[in-house]
Backbone as a ProteinNet text record, in pm:
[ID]
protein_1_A
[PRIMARY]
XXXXXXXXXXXXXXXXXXXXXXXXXXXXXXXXXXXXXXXXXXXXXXXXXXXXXXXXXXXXXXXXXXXXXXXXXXXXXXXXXXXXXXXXXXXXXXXXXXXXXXXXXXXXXXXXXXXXXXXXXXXXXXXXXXXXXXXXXXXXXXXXXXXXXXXXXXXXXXXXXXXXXXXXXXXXXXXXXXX
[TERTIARY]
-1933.6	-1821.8	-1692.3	-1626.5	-1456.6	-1380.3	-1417.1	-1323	-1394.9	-1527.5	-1570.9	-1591.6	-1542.3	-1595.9	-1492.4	-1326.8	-1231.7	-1203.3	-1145.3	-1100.4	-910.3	-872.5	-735.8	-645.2	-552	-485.7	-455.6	-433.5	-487.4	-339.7	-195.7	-68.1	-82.8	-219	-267.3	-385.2	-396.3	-534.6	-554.1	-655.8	-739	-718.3	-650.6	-646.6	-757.3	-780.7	-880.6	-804.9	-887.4	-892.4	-884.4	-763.6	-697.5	-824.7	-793.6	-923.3	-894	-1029.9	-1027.9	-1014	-975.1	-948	-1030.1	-1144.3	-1257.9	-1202.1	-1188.3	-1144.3	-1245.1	-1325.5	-1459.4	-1378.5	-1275.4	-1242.3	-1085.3	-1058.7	-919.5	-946.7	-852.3	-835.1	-722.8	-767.2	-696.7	-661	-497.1	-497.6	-441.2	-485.7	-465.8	-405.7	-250	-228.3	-186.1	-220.3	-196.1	-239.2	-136.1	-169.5	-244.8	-318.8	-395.9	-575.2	-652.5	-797.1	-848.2	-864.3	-932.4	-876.4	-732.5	-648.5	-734.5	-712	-781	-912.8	-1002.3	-1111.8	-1132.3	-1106.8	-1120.6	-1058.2	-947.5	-896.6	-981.4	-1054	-1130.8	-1222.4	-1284.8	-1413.7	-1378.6	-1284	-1225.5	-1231.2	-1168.3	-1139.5	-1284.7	-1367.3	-1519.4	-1580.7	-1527.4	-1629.1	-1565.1	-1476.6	-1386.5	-1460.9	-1559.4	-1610.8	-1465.2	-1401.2	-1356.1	-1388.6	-1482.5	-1542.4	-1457.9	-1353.5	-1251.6	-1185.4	-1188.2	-1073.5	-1038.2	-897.6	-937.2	-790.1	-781.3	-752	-605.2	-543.3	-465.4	-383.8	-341.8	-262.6	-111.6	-115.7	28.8	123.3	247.8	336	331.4	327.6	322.7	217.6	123.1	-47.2	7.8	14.9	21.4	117.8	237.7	260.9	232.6	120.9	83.9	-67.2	-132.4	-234.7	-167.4	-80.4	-16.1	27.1	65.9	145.8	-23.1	-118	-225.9	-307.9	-330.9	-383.7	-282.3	-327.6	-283.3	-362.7	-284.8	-342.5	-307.2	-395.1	-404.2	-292.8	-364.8	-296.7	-276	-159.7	-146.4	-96.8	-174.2	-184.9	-116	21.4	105.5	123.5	107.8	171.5	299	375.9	557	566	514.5	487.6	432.7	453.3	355.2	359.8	442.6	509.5	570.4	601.8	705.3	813.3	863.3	993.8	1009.1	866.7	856.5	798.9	829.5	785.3	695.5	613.5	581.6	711.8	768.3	915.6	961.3	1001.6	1029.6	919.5	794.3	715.7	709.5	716.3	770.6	908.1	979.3	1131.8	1121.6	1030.4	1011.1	937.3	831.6	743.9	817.9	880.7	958	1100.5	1147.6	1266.9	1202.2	1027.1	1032.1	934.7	897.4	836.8	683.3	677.9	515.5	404.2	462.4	383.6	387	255	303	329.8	377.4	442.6	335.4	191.2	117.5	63.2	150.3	82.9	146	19.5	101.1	70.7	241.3	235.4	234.6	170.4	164.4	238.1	334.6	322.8	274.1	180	112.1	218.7	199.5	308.1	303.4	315.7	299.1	454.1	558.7	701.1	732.3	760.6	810	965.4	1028.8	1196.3	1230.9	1329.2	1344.3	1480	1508.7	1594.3	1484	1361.8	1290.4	1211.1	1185.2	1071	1172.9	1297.6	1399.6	1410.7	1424	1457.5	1341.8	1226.2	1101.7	1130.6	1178.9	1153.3	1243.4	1353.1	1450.3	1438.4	1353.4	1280.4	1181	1155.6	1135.3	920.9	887.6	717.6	656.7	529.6	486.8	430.1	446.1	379.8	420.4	434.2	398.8	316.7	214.5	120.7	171	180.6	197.8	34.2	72.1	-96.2	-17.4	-156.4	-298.2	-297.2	-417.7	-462.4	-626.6	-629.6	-777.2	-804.2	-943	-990.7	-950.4	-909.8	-922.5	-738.3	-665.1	-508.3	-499.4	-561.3	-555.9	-603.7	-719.3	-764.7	-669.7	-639	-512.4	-365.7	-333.3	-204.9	-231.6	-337.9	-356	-402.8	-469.8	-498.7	-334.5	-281.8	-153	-66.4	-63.9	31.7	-18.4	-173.5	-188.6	-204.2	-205.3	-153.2	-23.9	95.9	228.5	287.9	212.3	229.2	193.5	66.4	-4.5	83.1	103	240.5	325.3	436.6	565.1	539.5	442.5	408.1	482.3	492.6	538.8	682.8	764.7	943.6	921.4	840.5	863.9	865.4	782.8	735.5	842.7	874	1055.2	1155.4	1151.3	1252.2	1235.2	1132.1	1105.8	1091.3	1130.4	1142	1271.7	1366.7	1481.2	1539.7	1403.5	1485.1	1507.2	1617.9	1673.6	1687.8	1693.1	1770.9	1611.6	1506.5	1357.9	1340.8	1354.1	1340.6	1393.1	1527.4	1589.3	1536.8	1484.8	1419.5	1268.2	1209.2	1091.2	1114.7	1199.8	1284	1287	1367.3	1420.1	1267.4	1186.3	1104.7	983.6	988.8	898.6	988.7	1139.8	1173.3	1149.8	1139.5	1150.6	988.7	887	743.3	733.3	787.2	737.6	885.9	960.9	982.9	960.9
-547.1	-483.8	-536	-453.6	-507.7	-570.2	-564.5	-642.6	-832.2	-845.4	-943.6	-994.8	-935.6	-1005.1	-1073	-1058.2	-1107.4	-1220.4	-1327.9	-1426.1	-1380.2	-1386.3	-1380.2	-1480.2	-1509.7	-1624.1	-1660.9	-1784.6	-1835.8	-1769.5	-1768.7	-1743.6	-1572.1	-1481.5	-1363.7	-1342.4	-1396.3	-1375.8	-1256.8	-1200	-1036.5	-1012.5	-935.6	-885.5	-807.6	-849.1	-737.8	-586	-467.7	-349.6	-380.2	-290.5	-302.1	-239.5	-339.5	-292	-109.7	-77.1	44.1	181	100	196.2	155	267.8	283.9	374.1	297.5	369.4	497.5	459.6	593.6	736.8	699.8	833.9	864.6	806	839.1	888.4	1013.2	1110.7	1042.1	1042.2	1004.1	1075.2	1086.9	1151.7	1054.3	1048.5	1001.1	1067	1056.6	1174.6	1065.7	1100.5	1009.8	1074.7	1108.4	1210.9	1097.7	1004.8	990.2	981.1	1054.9	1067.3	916.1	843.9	715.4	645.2	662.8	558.7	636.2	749.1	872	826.6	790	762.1	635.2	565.4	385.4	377.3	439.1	414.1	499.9	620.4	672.7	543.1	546.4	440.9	321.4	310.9	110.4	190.2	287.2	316.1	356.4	445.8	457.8	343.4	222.9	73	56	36.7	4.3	70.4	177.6	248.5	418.3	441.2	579.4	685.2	787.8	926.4	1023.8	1007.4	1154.1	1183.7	1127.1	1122.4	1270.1	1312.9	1433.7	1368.1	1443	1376.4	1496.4	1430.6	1578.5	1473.4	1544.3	1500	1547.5	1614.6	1658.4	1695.4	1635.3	1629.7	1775.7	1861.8	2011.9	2039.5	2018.4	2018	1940.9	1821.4	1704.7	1804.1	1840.9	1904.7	1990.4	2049.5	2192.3	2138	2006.2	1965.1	1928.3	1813.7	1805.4	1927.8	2005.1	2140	2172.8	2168.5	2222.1	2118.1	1996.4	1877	1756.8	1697.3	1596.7	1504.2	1418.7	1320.5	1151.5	1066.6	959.9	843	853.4	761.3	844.8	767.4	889	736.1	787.8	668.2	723.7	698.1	758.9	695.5	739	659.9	684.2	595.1	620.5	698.2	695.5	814.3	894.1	1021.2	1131.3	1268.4	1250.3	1293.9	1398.8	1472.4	1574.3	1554.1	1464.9	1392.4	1383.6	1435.6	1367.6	1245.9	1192.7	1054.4	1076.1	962.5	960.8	891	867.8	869.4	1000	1071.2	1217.4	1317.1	1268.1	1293.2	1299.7	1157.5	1104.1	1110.1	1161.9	1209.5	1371.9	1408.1	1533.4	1579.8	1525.5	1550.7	1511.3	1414.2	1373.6	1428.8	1528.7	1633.6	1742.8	1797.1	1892.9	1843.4	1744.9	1684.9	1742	1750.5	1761.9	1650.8	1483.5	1351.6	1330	1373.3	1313.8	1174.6	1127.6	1009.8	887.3	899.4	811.9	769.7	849.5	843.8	720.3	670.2	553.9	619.5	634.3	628.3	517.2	531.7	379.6	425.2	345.7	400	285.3	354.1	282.7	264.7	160.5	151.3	-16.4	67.1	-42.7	-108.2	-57.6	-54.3	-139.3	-290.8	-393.5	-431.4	-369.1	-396.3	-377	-481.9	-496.9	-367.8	-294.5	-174	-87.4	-46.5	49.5	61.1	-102.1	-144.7	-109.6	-169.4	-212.9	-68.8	34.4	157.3	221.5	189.1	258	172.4	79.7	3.8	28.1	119.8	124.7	286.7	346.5	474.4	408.8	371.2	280	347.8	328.1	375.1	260.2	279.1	196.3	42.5	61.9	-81.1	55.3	-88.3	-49.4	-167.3	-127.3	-150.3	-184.6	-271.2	-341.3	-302.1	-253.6	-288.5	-383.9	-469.6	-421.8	-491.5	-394.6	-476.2	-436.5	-546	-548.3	-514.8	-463.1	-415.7	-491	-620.4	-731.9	-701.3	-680.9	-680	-544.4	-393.6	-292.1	-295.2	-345.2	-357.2	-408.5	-491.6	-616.4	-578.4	-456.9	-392.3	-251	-216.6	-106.2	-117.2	-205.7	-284.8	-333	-409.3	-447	-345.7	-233.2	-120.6	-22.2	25.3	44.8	-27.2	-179.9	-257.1	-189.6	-229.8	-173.7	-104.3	39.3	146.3	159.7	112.4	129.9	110.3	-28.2	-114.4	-54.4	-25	53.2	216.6	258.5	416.8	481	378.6	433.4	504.2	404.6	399.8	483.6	523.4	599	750.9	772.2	891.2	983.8	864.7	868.5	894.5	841.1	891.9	1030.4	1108.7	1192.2	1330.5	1261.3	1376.6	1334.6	1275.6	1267.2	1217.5	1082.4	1017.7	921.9	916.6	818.1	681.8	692	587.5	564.4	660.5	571.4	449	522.1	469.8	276.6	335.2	190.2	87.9	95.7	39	18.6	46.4	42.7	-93.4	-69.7	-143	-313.9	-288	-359.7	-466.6	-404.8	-454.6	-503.5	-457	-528.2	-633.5	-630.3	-758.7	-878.9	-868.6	-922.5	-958.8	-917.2	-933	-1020	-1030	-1089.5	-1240.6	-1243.2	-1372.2	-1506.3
675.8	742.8	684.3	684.6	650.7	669.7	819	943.2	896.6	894.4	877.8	733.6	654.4	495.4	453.2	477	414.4	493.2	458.7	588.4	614.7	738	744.9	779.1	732.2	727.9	829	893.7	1054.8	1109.4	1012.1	1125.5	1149.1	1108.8	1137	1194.5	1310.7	1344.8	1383.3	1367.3	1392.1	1569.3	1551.2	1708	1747.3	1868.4	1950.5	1989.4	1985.8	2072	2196.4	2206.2	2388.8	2470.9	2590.8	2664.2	2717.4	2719.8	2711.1	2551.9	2457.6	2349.1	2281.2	2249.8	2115.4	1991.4	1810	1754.4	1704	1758.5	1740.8	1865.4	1960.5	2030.9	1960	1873.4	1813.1	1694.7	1682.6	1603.7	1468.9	1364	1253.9	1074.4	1096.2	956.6	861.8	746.6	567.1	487.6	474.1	370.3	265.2	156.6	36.6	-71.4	-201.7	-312	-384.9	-398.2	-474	-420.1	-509	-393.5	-400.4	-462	-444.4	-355.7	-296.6	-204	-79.2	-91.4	-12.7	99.9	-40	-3.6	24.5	-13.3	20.7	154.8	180.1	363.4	433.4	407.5	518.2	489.5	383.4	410.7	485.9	498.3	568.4	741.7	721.7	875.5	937	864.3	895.3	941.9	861.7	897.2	986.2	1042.8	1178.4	1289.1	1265.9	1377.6	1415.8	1322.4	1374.4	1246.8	1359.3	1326.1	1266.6	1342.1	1326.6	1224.3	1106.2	1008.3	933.3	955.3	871.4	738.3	593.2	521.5	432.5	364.1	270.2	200.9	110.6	-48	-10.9	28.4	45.3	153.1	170.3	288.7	397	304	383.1	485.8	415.4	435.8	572.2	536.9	662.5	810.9	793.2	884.1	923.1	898.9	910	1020.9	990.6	1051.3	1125	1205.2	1243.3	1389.9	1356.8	1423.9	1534.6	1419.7	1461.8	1560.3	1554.2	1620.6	1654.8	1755.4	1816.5	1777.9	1675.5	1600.3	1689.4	1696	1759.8	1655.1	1531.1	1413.8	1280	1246	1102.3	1022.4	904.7	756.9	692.6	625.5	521.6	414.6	283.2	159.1	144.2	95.1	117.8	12.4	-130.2	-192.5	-224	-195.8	-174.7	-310.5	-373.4	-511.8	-511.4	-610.3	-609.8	-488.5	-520.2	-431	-280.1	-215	-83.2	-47.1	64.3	87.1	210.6	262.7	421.9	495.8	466.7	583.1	556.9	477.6	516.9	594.2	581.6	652	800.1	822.2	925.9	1059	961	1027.6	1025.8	998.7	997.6	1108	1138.7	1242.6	1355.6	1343	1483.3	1501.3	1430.4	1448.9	1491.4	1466.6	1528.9	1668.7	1730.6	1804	1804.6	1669	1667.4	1695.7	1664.9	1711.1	1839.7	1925.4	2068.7	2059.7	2202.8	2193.1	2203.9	2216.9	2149.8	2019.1	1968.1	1779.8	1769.2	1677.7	1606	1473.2	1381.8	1250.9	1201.2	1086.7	963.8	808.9	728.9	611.7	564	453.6	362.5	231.8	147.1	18	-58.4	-202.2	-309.9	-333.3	-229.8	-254.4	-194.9	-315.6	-243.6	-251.5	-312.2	-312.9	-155.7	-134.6	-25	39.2	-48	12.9	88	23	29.1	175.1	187.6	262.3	424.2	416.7	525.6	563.8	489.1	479.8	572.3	531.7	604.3	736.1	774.3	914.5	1002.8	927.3	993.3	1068.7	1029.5	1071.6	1142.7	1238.3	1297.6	1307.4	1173.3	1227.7	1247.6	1294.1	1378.5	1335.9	1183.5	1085.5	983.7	893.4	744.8	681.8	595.1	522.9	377.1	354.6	188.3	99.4	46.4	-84.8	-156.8	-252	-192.6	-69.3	27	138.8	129.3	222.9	303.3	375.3	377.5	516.9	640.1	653.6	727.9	768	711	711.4	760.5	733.9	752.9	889.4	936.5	1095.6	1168.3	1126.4	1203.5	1212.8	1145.8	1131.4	1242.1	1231.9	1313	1454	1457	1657.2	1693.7	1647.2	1695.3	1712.1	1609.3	1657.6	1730.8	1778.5	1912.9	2001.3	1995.2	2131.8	2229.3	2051.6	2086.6	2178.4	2074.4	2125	2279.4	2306.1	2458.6	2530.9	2490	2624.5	2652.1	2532.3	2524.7	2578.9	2626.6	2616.1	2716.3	2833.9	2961.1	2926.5	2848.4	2765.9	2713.7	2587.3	2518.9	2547.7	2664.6	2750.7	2811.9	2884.9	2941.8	2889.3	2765.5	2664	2600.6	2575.5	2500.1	2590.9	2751.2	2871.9	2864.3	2848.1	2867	2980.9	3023.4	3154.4	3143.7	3071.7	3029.5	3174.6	3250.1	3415.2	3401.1	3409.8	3432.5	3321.2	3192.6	3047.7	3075.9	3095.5	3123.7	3225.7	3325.7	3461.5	3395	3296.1	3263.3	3176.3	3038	2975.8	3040.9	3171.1	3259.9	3273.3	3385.9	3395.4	3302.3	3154.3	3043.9	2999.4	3044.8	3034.4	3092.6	3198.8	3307.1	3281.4	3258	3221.7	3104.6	3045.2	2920.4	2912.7	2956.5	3036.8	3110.6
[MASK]
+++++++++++++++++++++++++++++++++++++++++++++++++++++++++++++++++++++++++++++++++++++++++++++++++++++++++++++++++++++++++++++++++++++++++++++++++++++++++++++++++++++++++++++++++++

């Protein structure tokens, strides 16, 4: 298994699946124009135990699946070629509110200059993924950002109905929680 073959460095220890979430019931898309990146992340995410993966090369494609399914997690490469990115990807789907507000996006990326990286974080998706990685770093990036997401879901919910006075009192009180 994946999760178990690599060791992870002790200030990263492997997070557990929030109680209650099996990645075998989450729906997951891969868009990445190259097929071997393609295929090596379905296969990592397969060993993780999730069934659902559906896959595409290209940004369009991606919104068009997208429009059509309610995707749980979406895997993006920051480059996707012919001059789109998965952050345009990304800011795209969420201008036309096609990501419900439990998706966790990921971009995937070999892009380590630090404009590029700050740039993707500042589009605030849900992790980004450095290659190369491991199965072991890829599990551990993707349990923590549906931890995240879980926690924060109530806020984000609120926000995306536009109640804002709940949003804030929710806010309020995960402060007040984690204190």
């Amino acid at each position: 298994s994946f999760v178990k073959s690599a060791p992870v460095p002790e200030s990263e220890p492997i997070p557990a699946i929030p109680a209650g979430v099996e990645l075998s019931r989450l729906s997951f898309l891969v868009i990445d124009s190259v097929t071997d990146m393609r295929v090596a992340t379905c296969a990592m995410l397969n060993e993780f135990g999730a069934g659902n993966v559906d896959y595409t090369s290209r940004s369009g494609d991606a919104l068009g699946m997208l429009r059509r399914k309610e995707y749980d997690v979406v895997l993006s490469e920051y480059d996707l070629g012919h001059g789109f990115d998965g952050l345009y990807l990304f800011e795209e789907a969420r201008r036309h509110s096609i990501l419900k507000a439990s998706c966790v996006f990921m971009i995937v990326t070999a892009e380590r200059r630090a404009t590029r990286v700050i740039g993707a974080a500042e589009l605030a998706p849900d992790a980004i993924v450095l290659k190369p990685y491991t199965g072991d770093m890829l599990y551990g990036k993707l349990v923590r950002a549906i931890r995240r997401k879980a926690r924060f879901r109530p806020i984000d919910e609120a926000i995306l109905a536009h109640d804002f006075l709940r949003a804030i009192h929710l806010c309020e009180a995960e402060m007040e929680a984690g204190s």
